[in-house]
Amino acid sequence: AQKVTQAQTEISVVEKEDVTLDCVYETRDTTYYLFWYKQPPSGELVFLIRRNSFDEQNEISGRYSWNFQKSTSSFNFTITASQVVDSAVYFCALIRTQGGSEKLVFGKGTKLTVNP
Amino acid sequence: ETGVTQTPRHLVMGMTNKKSLKCEQHLGHNAMYWYKQSAKKPLELMFVYNFKEQTENNSVPSRFSPECPNSSHLFLHLHTLQPEDSALYLCASSQGERFYEQYFGPGTRLTVT
């Protein structure tokens, strides 16, 4: 079975602090994709990143960075120098890419509040 | 209009009412999805349409009835709902059934009284 666990339900930080959102996944597939989405108060999910299971390179995009470690089945997301606009619910997700029907499996999300 | 739009944004309905949610995508995609987002639960995929054909029904109760008249429009017809159906219903689209490139709409916040 596939499962995505975001153990942190809510995180609150002060602006300019760094914050890491944890994501642990379970899958028996050798090929899969991992994602992070942001859901601001407006409601729509915004795609942040996709990572192929064969690509373990960490990625940095501005203040965002992602640490993918297959050995621990984790795909953590770090926001550096957080800003109030980063306040949102962040979802980690997993999709299988081989055999059967493909589904996007989401974690329960982590609500991040960045206070001024 | 750009992206994925959903109407209405908010809906309150009684258990005996019939209502419909509408989703429209302006991205030229040919796959569309309905998701349900309940409080403190992961997003749940409900239906998938690819080239107007339903390719997935994720064990959704029959009181939810999807309709996809063309690749740009997706409806979710609601009837005889239960209070536990109150949730945010999100529509998404993608080019083909490529889940990793889904674009989401803002959702319809549904409250069943």
PDB file of C-alpha atoms in Angstrom:
ATOM      1  CA  ALA A   1       0.000   0.000   0.000  1.00  0.00           C
ATOM      2  CA  GLN A   2       1.060   3.544  -0.594  1.00  0.00           C
ATOM      3  CA  LYS A   3       0.994   6.084   2.170  1.00  0.00           C
ATOM      4  CA  VAL A   4       2.251   9.578   2.809  1.00  0.00           C
ATOM      5  CA  THR A   5       2.753  10.774   6.369  1.00  0.00           C
ATOM      6  CA  GLN A   6       3.135  14.367   7.388  1.00  0.00           C
ATOM      7  CA  ALA A   7       3.581  14.087  11.110  1.00  0.00           C
ATOM      8  CA  GLN A   8       3.498  17.824  11.740  1.00  0.00           C
ATOM      9  CA  THR A   9      -0.102  18.956  11.781  1.00  0.00           C
ATOM     10  CA  GLU A  10       0.641  22.604  12.478  1.00  0.00           C
ATOM     11  CA  ILE A  11       3.797  24.677  12.686  1.00  0.00           C
ATOM     12  CA  SER A  12       4.066  28.261  13.777  1.00  0.00           C
ATOM     13  CA  VAL A  13       7.207  30.335  13.245  1.00  0.00           C
ATOM     14  CA  VAL A  14       8.221  33.951  13.318  1.00  0.00           C
ATOM     15  CA  GLU A  15       9.123  35.682  10.101  1.00  0.00           C
ATOM     16  CA  LYS A  16      12.683  35.119   8.893  1.00  0.00           C
ATOM     17  CA  GLU A  17      12.990  31.801  10.708  1.00  0.00           C
ATOM     18  CA  ASP A  18      13.852  28.713   8.718  1.00  0.00           C
ATOM     19  CA  VAL A  19      11.294  25.921   8.838  1.00  0.00           C
ATOM     20  CA  THR A  20      11.348  22.306   7.655  1.00  0.00           C
ATOM     21  CA  LEU A  21       8.222  20.368   6.780  1.00  0.00           C
ATOM     22  CA  ASP A  22       8.605  16.622   7.058  1.00  0.00           C
ATOM     23  CA  CYS A  23       7.267  14.031   4.660  1.00  0.00           C
ATOM     24  CA  VAL A  24       7.689  10.287   4.957  1.00  0.00           C
ATOM     25  CA  TYR A  25       6.277   7.940   2.360  1.00  0.00           C
ATOM     26  CA  GLU A  26       5.651   4.247   1.904  1.00  0.00           C
ATOM     27  CA  THR A  27       5.562   2.465  -1.399  1.00  0.00           C
ATOM     28  CA  ARG A  28       6.580  -0.886  -2.835  1.00  0.00           C
ATOM     29  CA  ASP A  29       7.161   0.592  -6.256  1.00  0.00           C
ATOM     30  CA  THR A  30      10.672   1.222  -7.493  1.00  0.00           C
ATOM     31  CA  THR A  31       9.482   4.014  -9.756  1.00  0.00           C
ATOM     32  CA  TYR A  32       7.374   6.796  -8.363  1.00  0.00           C
ATOM     33  CA  TYR A  33       7.030  10.551  -8.183  1.00  0.00           C
ATOM     34  CA  LEU A  34       6.909  12.753  -5.111  1.00  0.00           C
ATOM     35  CA  PHE A  35       5.348  16.178  -4.945  1.00  0.00           C
ATOM     36  CA  TRP A  36       4.827  19.156  -2.761  1.00  0.00           C
ATOM     37  CA  TYR A  37       1.780  21.375  -3.116  1.00  0.00           C
ATOM     38  CA  LYS A  38       0.915  24.612  -1.350  1.00  0.00           C
ATOM     39  CA  GLN A  39      -2.665  25.481  -0.462  1.00  0.00           C
ATOM     40  CA  PRO A  40      -3.033  29.130   0.520  1.00  0.00           C
ATOM     41  CA  PRO A  41      -6.211  30.406   2.194  1.00  0.00           C
ATOM     42  CA  SER A  42      -7.712  30.986  -1.258  1.00  0.00           C
ATOM     43  CA  GLY A  43      -8.084  27.217  -1.559  1.00  0.00           C
ATOM     44  CA  GLU A  44      -6.409  26.174  -4.781  1.00  0.00           C
ATOM     45  CA  LEU A  45      -3.460  23.839  -4.606  1.00  0.00           C
ATOM     46  CA  VAL A  46      -0.323  25.240  -6.137  1.00  0.00           C
ATOM     47  CA  PHE A  47       2.253  22.832  -7.500  1.00  0.00           C
ATOM     48  CA  LEU A  48       5.712  23.412  -6.017  1.00  0.00           C
ATOM     49  CA  ILE A  49       7.909  20.514  -7.069  1.00  0.00           C
ATOM     50  CA  ARG A  50       7.974  17.050  -8.566  1.00  0.00           C
ATOM     51  CA  ARG A  51      10.777  14.590  -7.893  1.00  0.00           C
ATOM     52  CA  ASN A  52      11.394  11.304  -9.732  1.00  0.00           C
ATOM     53  CA  SER A  53      12.398   8.379  -7.542  1.00  0.00           C
ATOM     54  CA  PHE A  54      15.594   7.939  -9.554  1.00  0.00           C
ATOM     55  CA  ASP A  55      16.737  11.483  -8.949  1.00  0.00           C
ATOM     56  CA  GLU A  56      17.996  11.932  -5.422  1.00  0.00           C
ATOM     57  CA  GLN A  57      19.616  15.273  -5.986  1.00  0.00           C
ATOM     58  CA  ASN A  58      18.450  17.935  -3.618  1.00  0.00           C
ATOM     59  CA  GLU A  59      16.851  20.937  -5.205  1.00  0.00           C
ATOM     60  CA  ILE A  60      16.831  24.594  -4.329  1.00  0.00           C
ATOM     61  CA  SER A  61      14.468  27.176  -5.728  1.00  0.00           C
ATOM     62  CA  GLY A  62      14.890  30.557  -4.156  1.00  0.00           C
ATOM     63  CA  ARG A  63      14.011  30.237  -0.488  1.00  0.00           C
ATOM     64  CA  TYR A  64      12.655  26.729  -0.998  1.00  0.00           C
ATOM     65  CA  SER A  65      14.729  23.575  -0.856  1.00  0.00           C
ATOM     66  CA  TRP A  66      13.905  19.902  -0.865  1.00  0.00           C
ATOM     67  CA  ASN A  67      15.841  16.992   0.617  1.00  0.00           C
ATOM     68  CA  PHE A  68      14.978  13.625  -0.934  1.00  0.00           C
ATOM     69  CA  GLN A  69      16.430  10.569   0.807  1.00  0.00           C
ATOM     70  CA  LYS A  70      15.347   7.171  -0.438  1.00  0.00           C
ATOM     71  CA  SER A  71      17.185   5.435   2.392  1.00  0.00           C
ATOM     72  CA  THR A  72      14.770   6.944   4.898  1.00  0.00           C
ATOM     73  CA  SER A  73      11.816   7.329   2.486  1.00  0.00           C
ATOM     74  CA  SER A  74      11.672  11.009   3.205  1.00  0.00           C
ATOM     75  CA  PHE A  75      11.118  14.093   1.083  1.00  0.00           C
ATOM     76  CA  ASN A  76      11.440  17.072   3.384  1.00  0.00           C
ATOM     77  CA  PHE A  77      10.775  20.666   2.437  1.00  0.00           C
ATOM     78  CA  THR A  78      12.631  23.617   3.930  1.00  0.00           C
ATOM     79  CA  ILE A  79      11.687  27.265   3.682  1.00  0.00           C
ATOM     80  CA  THR A  80      14.560  29.601   4.441  1.00  0.00           C
ATOM     81  CA  ALA A  81      13.900  33.047   5.887  1.00  0.00           C
ATOM     82  CA  SER A  82      10.156  32.443   6.027  1.00  0.00           C
ATOM     83  CA  GLN A  83       7.730  35.194   5.147  1.00  0.00           C
ATOM     84  CA  VAL A  84       4.121  35.847   6.106  1.00  0.00           C
ATOM     85  CA  VAL A  85       3.072  34.961   2.551  1.00  0.00           C
ATOM     86  CA  ASP A  86       4.383  31.454   3.135  1.00  0.00           C
ATOM     87  CA  SER A  87       1.490  30.834   5.512  1.00  0.00           C
ATOM     88  CA  ALA A  88      -0.492  27.994   3.979  1.00  0.00           C
ATOM     89  CA  VAL A  89      -1.176  24.301   4.201  1.00  0.00           C
ATOM     90  CA  TYR A  90       1.517  22.259   2.523  1.00  0.00           C
ATOM     91  CA  PHE A  91       0.831  18.816   1.129  1.00  0.00           C
ATOM     92  CA  CYS A  92       3.258  16.103   0.238  1.00  0.00           C
ATOM     93  CA  ALA A  93       2.041  13.552  -2.315  1.00  0.00           C
ATOM     94  CA  LEU A  94       3.124  10.383  -4.051  1.00  0.00           C
ATOM     95  CA  ILE A  95       2.184   8.744  -7.316  1.00  0.00           C
ATOM     96  CA  ARG A  96       3.136   5.380  -8.638  1.00  0.00           C
ATOM     97  CA  THR A  97       4.150   5.112 -12.253  1.00  0.00           C
ATOM     98  CA  GLN A  98       4.134   1.417 -12.948  1.00  0.00           C
ATOM     99  CA  GLY A  99       1.348  -1.084 -13.276  1.00  0.00           C
ATOM    100  CA  GLY A 100      -2.222  -0.827 -12.057  1.00  0.00           C
ATOM    101  CA  SER A 101      -4.117   2.403 -11.898  1.00  0.00           C
ATOM    102  CA  GLU A 102      -2.230   5.534 -11.119  1.00  0.00           C
ATOM    103  CA  LYS A 103      -3.303   7.603  -8.176  1.00  0.00           C
ATOM    104  CA  LEU A 104      -2.016  10.695  -6.474  1.00  0.00           C
ATOM    105  CA  VAL A 105      -1.882   9.936  -2.753  1.00  0.00           C
ATOM    106  CA  PHE A 106      -1.711  12.957  -0.474  1.00  0.00           C
ATOM    107  CA  GLY A 107      -0.570  13.361   3.089  1.00  0.00           C
ATOM    108  CA  LYS A 108      -2.861  15.131   5.532  1.00  0.00           C
ATOM    109  CA  GLY A 109      -0.947  18.352   5.174  1.00  0.00           C
ATOM    110  CA  THR A 110       1.000  20.642   7.475  1.00  0.00           C
ATOM    111  CA  LYS A 111      -0.444  24.024   8.288  1.00  0.00           C
ATOM    112  CA  LEU A 112       2.304  26.595   8.421  1.00  0.00           C
ATOM    113  CA  THR A 113       1.698  29.941  10.070  1.00  0.00           C
ATOM    114  CA  VAL A 114       4.364  32.587   9.729  1.00  0.00           C
ATOM    115  CA  ASN A 115       3.866  35.404  12.166  1.00  0.00           C
ATOM    116  CA  PRO A 116       5.249  38.903  11.585  1.00  0.00           C
TER     117      PRO A 116
ATOM    118  CA  GLU B   1     -10.482  33.587 -17.544  1.00  0.00           C
ATOM    119  CA  THR B   2      -7.358  31.552 -17.096  1.00  0.00           C
ATOM    120  CA  GLY B   3      -6.488  28.335 -15.366  1.00  0.00           C
ATOM    121  CA  VAL B   4      -9.154  26.311 -13.646  1.00  0.00           C
ATOM    122  CA  THR B   5     -12.303  27.986 -12.368  1.00  0.00           C
ATOM    123  CA  GLN B   6     -14.990  26.586 -10.109  1.00  0.00           C
ATOM    124  CA  THR B   7     -18.474  27.807  -9.316  1.00  0.00           C
ATOM    125  CA  PRO B   8     -19.963  28.379  -6.911  1.00  0.00           C
ATOM    126  CA  ARG B   9     -17.201  29.069  -4.432  1.00  0.00           C
ATOM    127  CA  HIS B  10     -19.522  28.432  -1.505  1.00  0.00           C
ATOM    128  CA  LEU B  11     -22.676  26.339  -1.329  1.00  0.00           C
ATOM    129  CA  VAL B  12     -25.035  25.534   1.509  1.00  0.00           C
ATOM    130  CA  MET B  13     -27.655  22.913   0.810  1.00  0.00           C
ATOM    131  CA  GLY B  14     -30.120  20.804   2.672  1.00  0.00           C
ATOM    132  CA  MET B  15     -30.061  17.044   2.578  1.00  0.00           C
ATOM    133  CA  THR B  16     -33.027  16.901   0.217  1.00  0.00           C
ATOM    134  CA  ASN B  17     -31.728  19.449  -2.264  1.00  0.00           C
ATOM    135  CA  LYS B  18     -30.205  18.867  -5.668  1.00  0.00           C
ATOM    136  CA  LYS B  19     -27.340  21.068  -6.732  1.00  0.00           C
ATOM    137  CA  SER B  20     -24.423  20.983  -9.145  1.00  0.00           C
ATOM    138  CA  LEU B  21     -20.831  22.079  -8.934  1.00  0.00           C
ATOM    139  CA  LYS B  22     -19.181  23.358 -12.065  1.00  0.00           C
ATOM    140  CA  CYS B  23     -15.568  23.297 -13.123  1.00  0.00           C
ATOM    141  CA  GLU B  24     -14.088  24.836 -16.253  1.00  0.00           C
ATOM    142  CA  GLN B  25     -10.511  24.707 -17.431  1.00  0.00           C
ATOM    143  CA  HIS B  26      -8.981  27.118 -19.921  1.00  0.00           C
ATOM    144  CA  LEU B  27      -5.689  25.294 -20.356  1.00  0.00           C
ATOM    145  CA  GLY B  28      -6.471  23.034 -23.296  1.00  0.00           C
ATOM    146  CA  HIS B  29      -6.171  19.965 -21.100  1.00  0.00           C
ATOM    147  CA  ASN B  30      -8.078  16.770 -21.765  1.00  0.00           C
ATOM    148  CA  ALA B  31      -8.171  15.170 -18.327  1.00  0.00           C
ATOM    149  CA  MET B  32     -10.189  16.474 -15.396  1.00  0.00           C
ATOM    150  CA  TYR B  33     -10.544  15.368 -11.802  1.00  0.00           C
ATOM    151  CA  TRP B  34     -12.755  15.806  -8.760  1.00  0.00           C
ATOM    152  CA  TYR B  35     -11.195  15.675  -5.298  1.00  0.00           C
ATOM    153  CA  LYS B  36     -12.795  15.896  -1.877  1.00  0.00           C
ATOM    154  CA  GLN B  37     -10.949  17.625   0.927  1.00  0.00           C
ATOM    155  CA  SER B  38     -12.394  17.079   4.384  1.00  0.00           C
ATOM    156  CA  ALA B  39     -11.080  18.580   7.571  1.00  0.00           C
ATOM    157  CA  LYS B  40      -8.119  16.695   9.003  1.00  0.00           C
ATOM    158  CA  LYS B  41      -8.149  14.101   6.201  1.00  0.00           C
ATOM    159  CA  PRO B  42      -5.995  13.720   3.116  1.00  0.00           C
ATOM    160  CA  LEU B  43      -7.333  14.804  -0.243  1.00  0.00           C
ATOM    161  CA  GLU B  44      -9.405  12.028  -1.742  1.00  0.00           C
ATOM    162  CA  LEU B  45      -9.600  11.464  -5.474  1.00  0.00           C
ATOM    163  CA  MET B  46     -13.223  10.965  -6.484  1.00  0.00           C
ATOM    164  CA  PHE B  47     -13.417  10.826 -10.269  1.00  0.00           C
ATOM    165  CA  VAL B  48     -11.133  11.037 -13.270  1.00  0.00           C
ATOM    166  CA  TYR B  49     -12.185  11.871 -16.816  1.00  0.00           C
ATOM    167  CA  ASN B  50      -9.851  11.536 -19.766  1.00  0.00           C
ATOM    168  CA  PHE B  51     -11.111  12.766 -23.143  1.00  0.00           C
ATOM    169  CA  LYS B  52     -14.598  12.989 -21.639  1.00  0.00           C
ATOM    170  CA  GLU B  53     -14.559   9.338 -20.615  1.00  0.00           C
ATOM    171  CA  GLN B  54     -14.669   8.409 -16.966  1.00  0.00           C
ATOM    172  CA  THR B  55     -11.577   6.386 -16.211  1.00  0.00           C
ATOM    173  CA  GLU B  56     -11.829   6.230 -12.461  1.00  0.00           C
ATOM    174  CA  ASN B  57     -14.565   6.157  -9.874  1.00  0.00           C
ATOM    175  CA  ASN B  58     -12.918   5.852  -6.520  1.00  0.00           C
ATOM    176  CA  SER B  59     -15.805   4.081  -4.754  1.00  0.00           C
ATOM    177  CA  VAL B  60     -17.788   7.270  -4.515  1.00  0.00           C
ATOM    178  CA  PRO B  61     -21.419   7.026  -3.294  1.00  0.00           C
ATOM    179  CA  SER B  62     -24.039   7.368  -5.998  1.00  0.00           C
ATOM    180  CA  ARG B  63     -25.352  10.584  -4.463  1.00  0.00           C
ATOM    181  CA  PHE B  64     -22.391  12.163  -6.271  1.00  0.00           C
ATOM    182  CA  SER B  65     -22.846  12.031 -10.022  1.00  0.00           C
ATOM    183  CA  PRO B  66     -20.167  13.448 -12.323  1.00  0.00           C
ATOM    184  CA  GLU B  67     -20.703  14.702 -15.842  1.00  0.00           C
ATOM    185  CA  CYS B  68     -18.110  15.681 -18.408  1.00  0.00           C
ATOM    186  CA  PRO B  69     -19.780  17.044 -21.560  1.00  0.00           C
ATOM    187  CA  ASN B  70     -16.480  18.098 -23.107  1.00  0.00           C
ATOM    188  CA  SER B  71     -12.822  18.311 -22.199  1.00  0.00           C
ATOM    189  CA  SER B  72     -13.194  21.808 -20.784  1.00  0.00           C
ATOM    190  CA  HIS B  73     -16.142  21.306 -18.467  1.00  0.00           C
ATOM    191  CA  LEU B  74     -16.767  19.034 -15.538  1.00  0.00           C
ATOM    192  CA  PHE B  75     -19.795  18.927 -13.295  1.00  0.00           C
ATOM    193  CA  LEU B  76     -20.549  17.221 -10.024  1.00  0.00           C
ATOM    194  CA  HIS B  77     -24.251  16.714  -9.475  1.00  0.00           C
ATOM    195  CA  LEU B  78     -25.280  16.386  -5.861  1.00  0.00           C
ATOM    196  CA  HIS B  79     -28.460  14.916  -4.437  1.00  0.00           C
ATOM    197  CA  THR B  80     -29.598  13.599  -1.098  1.00  0.00           C
ATOM    198  CA  LEU B  81     -26.311  14.451   0.536  1.00  0.00           C
ATOM    199  CA  GLN B  82     -25.368  13.816   4.136  1.00  0.00           C
ATOM    200  CA  PRO B  83     -23.797  16.236   6.619  1.00  0.00           C
ATOM    201  CA  GLU B  84     -20.541  14.268   6.404  1.00  0.00           C
ATOM    202  CA  ASP B  85     -20.342  15.249   2.751  1.00  0.00           C
ATOM    203  CA  SER B  86     -19.552  18.790   3.832  1.00  0.00           C
ATOM    204  CA  ALA B  87     -16.085  19.497   2.495  1.00  0.00           C
ATOM    205  CA  LEU B  88     -14.037  21.461   0.001  1.00  0.00           C
ATOM    206  CA  TYR B  89     -14.470  19.989  -3.468  1.00  0.00           C
ATOM    207  CA  LEU B  90     -11.528  20.629  -5.724  1.00  0.00           C
ATOM    208  CA  CYS B  91     -11.385  20.286  -9.468  1.00  0.00           C
ATOM    209  CA  ALA B  92      -8.138  19.766 -11.346  1.00  0.00           C
ATOM    210  CA  SER B  93      -7.053  19.276 -14.924  1.00  0.00           C
ATOM    211  CA  SER B  94      -4.014  17.950 -16.723  1.00  0.00           C
ATOM    212  CA  GLN B  95      -2.748  17.231 -20.212  1.00  0.00           C
ATOM    213  CA  GLY B  96      -3.719  13.622 -20.542  1.00  0.00           C
ATOM    214  CA  GLU B  97      -3.923  11.480 -17.477  1.00  0.00           C
ATOM    215  CA  ARG B  98      -0.598  12.790 -16.202  1.00  0.00           C
ATOM    216  CA  PHE B  99      -1.219  13.228 -12.546  1.00  0.00           C
ATOM    217  CA  TYR B 100       2.003  15.032 -11.951  1.00  0.00           C
ATOM    218  CA  GLU B 101       0.976  18.057 -13.916  1.00  0.00           C
ATOM    219  CA  GLN B 102      -2.389  18.759 -12.405  1.00  0.00           C
ATOM    220  CA  TYR B 103      -3.637  22.298 -12.082  1.00  0.00           C
ATOM    221  CA  PHE B 104      -6.207  22.893  -9.383  1.00  0.00           C
ATOM    222  CA  GLY B 105      -9.150  25.225  -9.130  1.00  0.00           C
ATOM    223  CA  PRO B 106      -9.958  27.197  -5.955  1.00  0.00           C
ATOM    224  CA  GLY B 107     -12.593  24.727  -4.844  1.00  0.00           C
ATOM    225  CA  THR B 108     -16.226  24.860  -3.766  1.00  0.00           C
ATOM    226  CA  ARG B 109     -16.819  24.928  -0.025  1.00  0.00           C
ATOM    227  CA  LEU B 110     -19.917  22.771   0.457  1.00  0.00           C
ATOM    228  CA  THR B 111     -21.937  22.695   3.650  1.00  0.00           C
ATOM    229  CA  VAL B 112     -24.758  20.188   3.992  1.00  0.00           C
ATOM    230  CA  THR B 113     -27.293  21.070   6.668  1.00  0.00           C
TER     231      THR B 113
END
